[in-house]
PDB file of C-alpha atoms in Angstrom:
ATOM      1  CA  LYS A  13     -35.443  17.598  13.837  1.00  0.00           C
ATOM      2  CA  ALA A  14     -34.861  18.525  10.197  1.00  0.00           C
ATOM      3  CA  GLY A  15     -33.706  22.076   9.506  1.00  0.00           C
ATOM      4  CA  VAL A  16     -34.922  24.518   6.909  1.00  0.00           C
ATOM      5  CA  THR A  17     -34.626  22.959   3.471  1.00  0.00           C
ATOM      6  CA  GLN A  18     -34.208  25.043   0.362  1.00  0.00           C
ATOM      7  CA  THR A  19     -34.241  23.656  -3.131  1.00  0.00           C
ATOM      8  CA  PRO A  20     -32.515  23.809  -5.464  1.00  0.00           C
ATOM      9  CA  ARG A  21     -29.123  24.808  -4.081  1.00  0.00           C
ATOM     10  CA  TYR A  22     -27.915  26.201  -7.381  1.00  0.00           C
ATOM     11  CA  LEU A  23     -29.749  27.509 -10.392  1.00  0.00           C
ATOM     12  CA  ILE A  24     -28.660  29.086 -13.658  1.00  0.00           C
ATOM     13  CA  LYS A  25     -31.288  30.896 -15.692  1.00  0.00           C
ATOM     14  CA  THR A  26     -31.351  33.120 -18.737  1.00  0.00           C
ATOM     15  CA  ARG A  27     -32.570  36.714 -18.746  1.00  0.00           C
ATOM     16  CA  GLY A  28     -36.292  36.904 -19.303  1.00  0.00           C
ATOM     17  CA  GLN A  29     -37.035  33.484 -17.860  1.00  0.00           C
ATOM     18  CA  GLN A  30     -38.862  32.878 -14.639  1.00  0.00           C
ATOM     19  CA  VAL A  31     -37.793  30.842 -11.645  1.00  0.00           C
ATOM     20  CA  THR A  32     -39.425  29.232  -8.620  1.00  0.00           C
ATOM     21  CA  LEU A  33     -37.546  28.567  -5.404  1.00  0.00           C
ATOM     22  CA  SER A  34     -38.806  26.319  -2.648  1.00  0.00           C
ATOM     23  CA  CYS A  35     -38.464  26.388   1.112  1.00  0.00           C
ATOM     24  CA  SER A  36     -39.605  23.836   3.669  1.00  0.00           C
ATOM     25  CA  PRO A  37     -39.501  25.266   7.197  1.00  0.00           C
ATOM     26  CA  ILE A  38     -38.768  23.415  10.378  1.00  0.00           C
ATOM     27  CA  SER A  39     -41.661  21.181  11.306  1.00  0.00           C
ATOM     28  CA  GLY A  40     -44.155  23.161  13.361  1.00  0.00           C
ATOM     29  CA  HIS A  41     -42.900  26.561  12.234  1.00  0.00           C
ATOM     30  CA  ARG A  42     -45.626  28.609  10.589  1.00  0.00           C
ATOM     31  CA  SER A  43     -43.676  31.700   9.592  1.00  0.00           C
ATOM     32  CA  VAL A  44     -41.379  31.847   6.581  1.00  0.00           C
ATOM     33  CA  SER A  45     -39.334  34.862   5.536  1.00  0.00           C
ATOM     34  CA  TRP A  46     -37.322  35.334   2.367  1.00  0.00           C
ATOM     35  CA  TYR A  47     -34.185  37.412   1.939  1.00  0.00           C
ATOM     36  CA  GLN A  48     -32.033  38.306  -1.045  1.00  0.00           C
ATOM     37  CA  GLN A  49     -28.304  38.469  -0.331  1.00  0.00           C
ATOM     38  CA  THR A  50     -25.873  40.190  -2.681  1.00  0.00           C
ATOM     39  CA  PRO A  51     -22.337  41.525  -2.123  1.00  0.00           C
ATOM     40  CA  GLY A  52     -23.449  45.059  -2.932  1.00  0.00           C
ATOM     41  CA  GLN A  53     -26.782  45.304  -1.106  1.00  0.00           C
ATOM     42  CA  GLY A  54     -26.296  42.777   1.674  1.00  0.00           C
ATOM     43  CA  LEU A  55     -29.366  41.064   3.085  1.00  0.00           C
ATOM     44  CA  GLN A  56     -32.596  42.561   1.864  1.00  0.00           C
ATOM     45  CA  PHE A  57     -36.017  41.491   3.047  1.00  0.00           C
ATOM     46  CA  LEU A  58     -38.355  40.176   0.377  1.00  0.00           C
ATOM     47  CA  PHE A  59     -41.472  38.979   2.177  1.00  0.00           C
ATOM     48  CA  GLU A  60     -42.824  37.107   5.154  1.00  0.00           C
ATOM     49  CA  TYR A  61     -45.620  34.572   5.237  1.00  0.00           C
ATOM     50  CA  PHE A  62     -47.537  33.360   8.228  1.00  0.00           C
ATOM     51  CA  SER A  63     -50.267  30.737   8.040  1.00  0.00           C
ATOM     52  CA  GLU A  64     -50.554  31.131   4.255  1.00  0.00           C
ATOM     53  CA  THR A  65     -50.904  34.937   4.430  1.00  0.00           C
ATOM     54  CA  GLN A  66     -48.328  37.467   3.348  1.00  0.00           C
ATOM     55  CA  ARG A  67     -47.729  39.529   6.442  1.00  0.00           C
ATOM     56  CA  ASN A  68     -44.898  41.797   5.360  1.00  0.00           C
ATOM     57  CA  LYS A  69     -43.374  42.747   2.061  1.00  0.00           C
ATOM     58  CA  GLY A  70     -40.064  44.387   1.272  1.00  0.00           C
ATOM     59  CA  ASN A  71     -39.298  46.961  -1.360  1.00  0.00           C
ATOM     60  CA  PHE A  72     -38.993  44.736  -4.407  1.00  0.00           C
ATOM     61  CA  PRO A  73     -40.739  45.001  -7.776  1.00  0.00           C
ATOM     62  CA  GLY A  74     -43.854  43.006  -8.532  1.00  0.00           C
ATOM     63  CA  ARG A  75     -41.754  40.486 -10.474  1.00  0.00           C
ATOM     64  CA  PHE A  76     -40.993  38.984  -7.083  1.00  0.00           C
ATOM     65  CA  SER A  77     -43.856  37.052  -5.577  1.00  0.00           C
ATOM     66  CA  GLY A  78     -44.376  34.261  -3.129  1.00  0.00           C
ATOM     67  CA  ARG A  79     -46.871  32.050  -1.464  1.00  0.00           C
ATOM     68  CA  GLN A  80     -47.207  29.670   1.420  1.00  0.00           C
ATOM     69  CA  PHE A  81     -49.060  26.411   1.473  1.00  0.00           C
ATOM     70  CA  SER A  82     -51.150  24.852   4.219  1.00  0.00           C
ATOM     71  CA  ASN A  83     -48.189  22.692   5.280  1.00  0.00           C
ATOM     72  CA  SER A  84     -46.146  25.920   5.737  1.00  0.00           C
ATOM     73  CA  ARG A  85     -43.894  25.196   2.789  1.00  0.00           C
ATOM     74  CA  SER A  86     -43.227  28.334   0.816  1.00  0.00           C
ATOM     75  CA  GLU A  87     -42.262  29.187  -2.714  1.00  0.00           C
ATOM     76  CA  MET A  88     -40.994  32.382  -4.203  1.00  0.00           C
ATOM     77  CA  ASN A  89     -41.189  33.210  -7.858  1.00  0.00           C
ATOM     78  CA  VAL A  90     -39.244  35.703  -9.910  1.00  0.00           C
ATOM     79  CA  SER A  91     -40.561  36.455 -13.369  1.00  0.00           C
ATOM     80  CA  THR A  92     -38.766  38.117 -16.282  1.00  0.00           C
ATOM     81  CA  LEU A  93     -35.362  37.583 -14.739  1.00  0.00           C
ATOM     82  CA  GLU A  94     -32.773  40.336 -14.923  1.00  0.00           C
ATOM     83  CA  LEU A  95     -29.015  40.084 -14.487  1.00  0.00           C
ATOM     84  CA  GLY A  96     -29.352  41.989 -11.215  1.00  0.00           C
ATOM     85  CA  ASP A  97     -31.478  39.209  -9.771  1.00  0.00           C
ATOM     86  CA  SER A  98     -28.380  37.055  -9.449  1.00  0.00           C
ATOM     87  CA  ALA A  99     -28.070  36.490  -5.719  1.00  0.00           C
ATOM     88  CA  LEU A 100     -28.241  34.077  -2.844  1.00  0.00           C
ATOM     89  CA  TYR A 101     -31.854  33.690  -1.784  1.00  0.00           C
ATOM     90  CA  LEU A 102     -32.265  32.743   1.845  1.00  0.00           C
ATOM     91  CA  CYS A 103     -35.327  31.378   3.520  1.00  0.00           C
ATOM     92  CA  ALA A 104     -35.844  31.564   7.272  1.00  0.00           C
ATOM     93  CA  SER A 105     -38.477  30.025   9.488  1.00  0.00           C
ATOM     94  CA  SER A 106     -39.733  30.810  12.945  1.00  0.00           C
ATOM     95  CA  ALA A 107     -42.426  29.444  15.205  1.00  0.00           C
ATOM     96  CA  GLY A 108     -45.720  31.136  15.863  1.00  0.00           C
ATOM     97  CA  ASP A 109     -46.769  34.741  15.781  1.00  0.00           C
ATOM     98  CA  ALA A 110     -43.864  36.231  17.676  1.00  0.00           C
ATOM     99  CA  GLY A 111     -41.487  33.396  16.976  1.00  0.00           C
ATOM    100  CA  GLY A 112     -39.211  35.721  15.082  1.00  0.00           C
ATOM    101  CA  ASN A 113     -38.417  37.456  18.353  1.00  0.00           C
ATOM    102  CA  TYR A 114     -36.422  34.375  19.277  1.00  0.00           C
ATOM    103  CA  GLY A 115     -34.501  34.505  16.027  1.00  0.00           C
ATOM    104  CA  TYR A 116     -34.851  32.827  12.695  1.00  0.00           C
ATOM    105  CA  THR A 117     -33.550  29.482  11.532  1.00  0.00           C
ATOM    106  CA  PHE A 118     -32.114  29.845   8.070  1.00  0.00           C
ATOM    107  CA  GLY A 119     -31.737  27.439   5.211  1.00  0.00           C
ATOM    108  CA  SER A 120     -28.541  27.128   3.184  1.00  0.00           C
ATOM    109  CA  GLY A 121     -29.982  29.228   0.415  1.00  0.00           C
ATOM    110  CA  THR A 122     -30.441  28.972  -3.317  1.00  0.00           C
ATOM    111  CA  ARG A 123     -27.698  30.501  -5.425  1.00  0.00           C
ATOM    112  CA  LEU A 124     -29.363  31.973  -8.508  1.00  0.00           C
ATOM    113  CA  THR A 125     -27.243  33.056 -11.439  1.00  0.00           C
ATOM    114  CA  VAL A 126     -28.885  34.911 -14.308  1.00  0.00           C
ATOM    115  CA  VAL A 127     -26.941  34.928 -17.576  1.00  0.00           C
TER     116      VAL A 127
ATOM    117  CA  ALA B  26     -37.054  53.127   9.508  1.00  0.00           C
ATOM    118  CA  GLN B  27     -34.756  51.083  11.656  1.00  0.00           C
ATOM    119  CA  THR B  28     -31.219  50.750  10.375  1.00  0.00           C
ATOM    120  CA  VAL B  29     -28.308  48.624  11.516  1.00  0.00           C
ATOM    121  CA  THR B  30     -24.721  49.723  10.975  1.00  0.00           C
ATOM    122  CA  GLN B  31     -21.599  47.588  11.176  1.00  0.00           C
ATOM    123  CA  SER B  32     -18.654  49.902  10.672  1.00  0.00           C
ATOM    124  CA  GLN B  33     -15.969  47.200  10.441  1.00  0.00           C
ATOM    125  CA  PRO B  34     -16.065  45.409   7.071  1.00  0.00           C
ATOM    126  CA  GLU B  35     -13.198  43.142   8.126  1.00  0.00           C
ATOM    127  CA  MET B  36     -11.554  42.099  11.362  1.00  0.00           C
ATOM    128  CA  SER B  37      -8.858  39.620  12.194  1.00  0.00           C
ATOM    129  CA  VAL B  38      -7.873  37.936  15.433  1.00  0.00           C
ATOM    130  CA  GLN B  39      -5.184  35.542  16.548  1.00  0.00           C
ATOM    131  CA  GLU B  40      -6.365  32.132  17.627  1.00  0.00           C
ATOM    132  CA  ALA B  41      -7.126  32.043  21.392  1.00  0.00           C
ATOM    133  CA  GLU B  42      -7.338  35.837  21.544  1.00  0.00           C
ATOM    134  CA  THR B  43     -10.424  38.013  22.066  1.00  0.00           C
ATOM    135  CA  VAL B  44     -12.102  40.150  19.425  1.00  0.00           C
ATOM    136  CA  THR B  45     -15.005  42.584  19.551  1.00  0.00           C
ATOM    137  CA  LEU B  46     -17.279  43.299  16.613  1.00  0.00           C
ATOM    138  CA  SER B  47     -19.215  46.565  16.620  1.00  0.00           C
ATOM    139  CA  CYS B  48     -22.826  47.258  15.773  1.00  0.00           C
ATOM    140  CA  THR B  49     -24.998  50.318  16.140  1.00  0.00           C
ATOM    141  CA  TYR B  50     -28.660  50.692  15.291  1.00  0.00           C
ATOM    142  CA  ASP B  51     -31.164  53.438  14.891  1.00  0.00           C
ATOM    143  CA  THR B  52     -34.681  53.159  16.260  1.00  0.00           C
ATOM    144  CA  SER B  53     -37.306  55.158  18.093  1.00  0.00           C
ATOM    145  CA  GLU B  54     -38.889  52.026  19.567  1.00  0.00           C
ATOM    146  CA  SER B  55     -38.407  50.748  23.079  1.00  0.00           C
ATOM    147  CA  ASP B  56     -39.417  47.143  22.463  1.00  0.00           C
ATOM    148  CA  TYR B  57     -37.092  45.274  20.140  1.00  0.00           C
ATOM    149  CA  TYR B  58     -34.710  42.376  19.830  1.00  0.00           C
ATOM    150  CA  LEU B  59     -31.114  42.264  18.686  1.00  0.00           C
ATOM    151  CA  PHE B  60     -29.227  39.346  17.228  1.00  0.00           C
ATOM    152  CA  TRP B  61     -25.826  38.300  16.000  1.00  0.00           C
ATOM    153  CA  TYR B  62     -25.706  35.778  13.200  1.00  0.00           C
ATOM    154  CA  LYS B  63     -22.715  33.938  11.818  1.00  0.00           C
ATOM    155  CA  GLN B  64     -22.471  32.952   8.152  1.00  0.00           C
ATOM    156  CA  PRO B  65     -19.594  30.578   7.379  1.00  0.00           C
ATOM    157  CA  PRO B  66     -18.595  29.688   3.806  1.00  0.00           C
ATOM    158  CA  SER B  67     -21.279  27.000   3.864  1.00  0.00           C
ATOM    159  CA  ARG B  68     -23.710  29.952   3.538  1.00  0.00           C
ATOM    160  CA  GLN B  69     -26.119  28.951   6.285  1.00  0.00           C
ATOM    161  CA  MET B  70     -26.818  31.764   8.732  1.00  0.00           C
ATOM    162  CA  ILE B  71     -26.486  30.548  12.304  1.00  0.00           C
ATOM    163  CA  LEU B  72     -27.881  32.399  15.306  1.00  0.00           C
ATOM    164  CA  VAL B  73     -25.051  33.190  17.709  1.00  0.00           C
ATOM    165  CA  ILE B  74     -26.721  35.247  20.401  1.00  0.00           C
ATOM    166  CA  ARG B  75     -29.887  37.180  21.125  1.00  0.00           C
ATOM    167  CA  GLN B  76     -30.668  40.175  23.342  1.00  0.00           C
ATOM    168  CA  GLU B  77     -34.020  41.525  24.460  1.00  0.00           C
ATOM    169  CA  ALA B  78     -34.029  45.314  24.682  1.00  0.00           C
ATOM    170  CA  TYR B  79     -35.927  45.427  27.963  1.00  0.00           C
ATOM    171  CA  LYS B  80     -33.341  43.242  29.683  1.00  0.00           C
ATOM    172  CA  GLN B  81     -30.390  45.188  31.007  1.00  0.00           C
ATOM    173  CA  GLN B  82     -28.267  42.107  31.559  1.00  0.00           C
ATOM    174  CA  ASN B  83     -25.953  41.360  28.673  1.00  0.00           C
ATOM    175  CA  ALA B  84     -26.554  38.015  26.975  1.00  0.00           C
ATOM    176  CA  THR B  85     -23.833  35.378  26.961  1.00  0.00           C
ATOM    177  CA  GLU B  86     -23.499  32.077  25.113  1.00  0.00           C
ATOM    178  CA  ASN B  87     -20.331  30.213  26.031  1.00  0.00           C
ATOM    179  CA  ARG B  88     -17.451  32.147  24.424  1.00  0.00           C
ATOM    180  CA  PHE B  89     -19.790  34.737  22.932  1.00  0.00           C
ATOM    181  CA  SER B  90     -21.077  37.723  24.855  1.00  0.00           C
ATOM    182  CA  VAL B  91     -22.565  41.087  24.016  1.00  0.00           C
ATOM    183  CA  ASN B  92     -22.187  44.587  25.344  1.00  0.00           C
ATOM    184  CA  PHE B  93     -25.650  46.091  25.001  1.00  0.00           C
ATOM    185  CA  GLN B  94     -25.754  49.848  25.523  1.00  0.00           C
ATOM    186  CA  LYS B  95     -29.395  50.811  24.995  1.00  0.00           C
ATOM    187  CA  ALA B  96     -28.978  54.558  25.376  1.00  0.00           C
ATOM    188  CA  ALA B  97     -26.083  54.590  22.925  1.00  0.00           C
ATOM    189  CA  LYS B  98     -27.916  52.131  20.634  1.00  0.00           C
ATOM    190  CA  SER B  99     -24.855  49.962  20.545  1.00  0.00           C
ATOM    191  CA  PHE B 100     -24.692  46.166  20.469  1.00  0.00           C
ATOM    192  CA  SER B 101     -21.189  44.744  20.191  1.00  0.00           C
ATOM    193  CA  LEU B 102     -20.220  41.077  20.097  1.00  0.00           C
ATOM    194  CA  LYS B 103     -17.210  39.787  22.014  1.00  0.00           C
ATOM    195  CA  ILE B 104     -15.686  36.473  21.038  1.00  0.00           C
ATOM    196  CA  SER B 105     -13.321  35.072  23.645  1.00  0.00           C
ATOM    197  CA  ASP B 106     -10.695  32.374  23.064  1.00  0.00           C
ATOM    198  CA  SER B 107     -11.174  32.646  19.308  1.00  0.00           C
ATOM    199  CA  GLN B 108     -11.083  29.410  17.362  1.00  0.00           C
ATOM    200  CA  LEU B 109     -10.419  28.702  13.699  1.00  0.00           C
ATOM    201  CA  GLY B 110     -14.061  27.686  13.341  1.00  0.00           C
ATOM    202  CA  ASP B 111     -15.151  31.189  14.304  1.00  0.00           C
ATOM    203  CA  ALA B 112     -13.958  32.500  10.948  1.00  0.00           C
ATOM    204  CA  ALA B 113     -17.073  33.686   9.152  1.00  0.00           C
ATOM    205  CA  MET B 114     -19.155  36.675   8.186  1.00  0.00           C
ATOM    206  CA  TYR B 115     -20.962  38.096  11.223  1.00  0.00           C
ATOM    207  CA  PHE B 116     -24.210  39.990  10.888  1.00  0.00           C
ATOM    208  CA  CYS B 117     -25.907  42.143  13.467  1.00  0.00           C
ATOM    209  CA  ALA B 118     -29.705  42.213  13.187  1.00  0.00           C
ATOM    210  CA  TYR B 119     -32.639  44.124  14.632  1.00  0.00           C
ATOM    211  CA  ARG B 120     -36.260  43.122  14.921  1.00  0.00           C
ATOM    212  CA  SER B 121     -39.056  45.321  16.195  1.00  0.00           C
ATOM    213  CA  GLY B 122     -41.141  43.994  19.058  1.00  0.00           C
ATOM    214  CA  LEU B 123     -44.266  45.499  17.541  1.00  0.00           C
ATOM    215  CA  ALA B 124     -46.581  42.833  16.293  1.00  0.00           C
ATOM    216  CA  TYR B 125     -46.734  41.935  12.642  1.00  0.00           C
ATOM    217  CA  ASN B 126     -46.370  45.171  10.771  1.00  0.00           C
ATOM    218  CA  ASN B 127     -42.931  45.998   9.445  1.00  0.00           C
ATOM    219  CA  ASN B 128     -41.186  43.868  12.016  1.00  0.00           C
ATOM    220  CA  ASP B 129     -39.040  42.012   9.557  1.00  0.00           C
ATOM    221  CA  MET B 130     -35.478  41.414  10.695  1.00  0.00           C
ATOM    222  CA  ARG B 131     -33.085  44.150   9.551  1.00  0.00           C
ATOM    223  CA  PHE B 132     -29.447  43.232   8.995  1.00  0.00           C
ATOM    224  CA  GLY B 133     -26.222  45.162   9.006  1.00  0.00           C
ATOM    225  CA  ALA B 134     -23.729  44.891   6.153  1.00  0.00           C
ATOM    226  CA  GLY B 135     -21.654  42.324   8.000  1.00  0.00           C
ATOM    227  CA  THR B 136     -18.116  41.988   9.342  1.00  0.00           C
ATOM    228  CA  ARG B 137     -15.809  39.371   7.902  1.00  0.00           C
ATOM    229  CA  LEU B 138     -13.786  37.795  10.701  1.00  0.00           C
ATOM    230  CA  THR B 139     -10.512  36.046   9.961  1.00  0.00           C
ATOM    231  CA  VAL B 140      -8.879  33.884  12.611  1.00  0.00           C
ATOM    232  CA  LYS B 141      -5.127  33.465  12.306  1.00  0.00           C
ATOM    233  CA  PRO B 142      -3.501  30.283  13.614  1.00  0.00           C
TER     234      PRO B 142
END
């Protein structure tokens, strides 16, 4: 069974640009959550999608957005990149409504560097 | 809001010895789930162990066990017979049992574990 796949693994962007990150959950998982990980702030919740609907959203500016497709794949987009957006972006999937209660399965993350 | 605190930024242990990582959390809920995740240098977060708040029995997974003290809101992880492969960042996490709303997983700041040969 394939794990959670995040692409790309590494990304370098310039301030002001926008970026799209992709996440393919484990087959059959309908919930996808996104986290931003930085040395200073640790793991911070961005948003959660379930069956194409955003169910929860963290405390991030509107420059951060996401969506989920009918096949459960998810994308997150960051517009007008700032230096502070440099981070490891982690995607996690879980099965069903309460699947997160059994824990998430994480991808290996996308390392975004903004220069 | 629920918060998770890991007061030990770094810990070290000798190979084959036992180490305990601390975690406390703050919540007013009675239904929740607690987790320990391991993040090695490969970056992928791996679920180590899970505890349901309404179960008094402490969870165990091979060499990993927890000491869950619900009244004290404490959830420590014990690693027995430490191995070099246990070296990683360990995160304690909390998830509310309430459906849907604001039940994202909350993580502590992490404890970096070094295993000495």
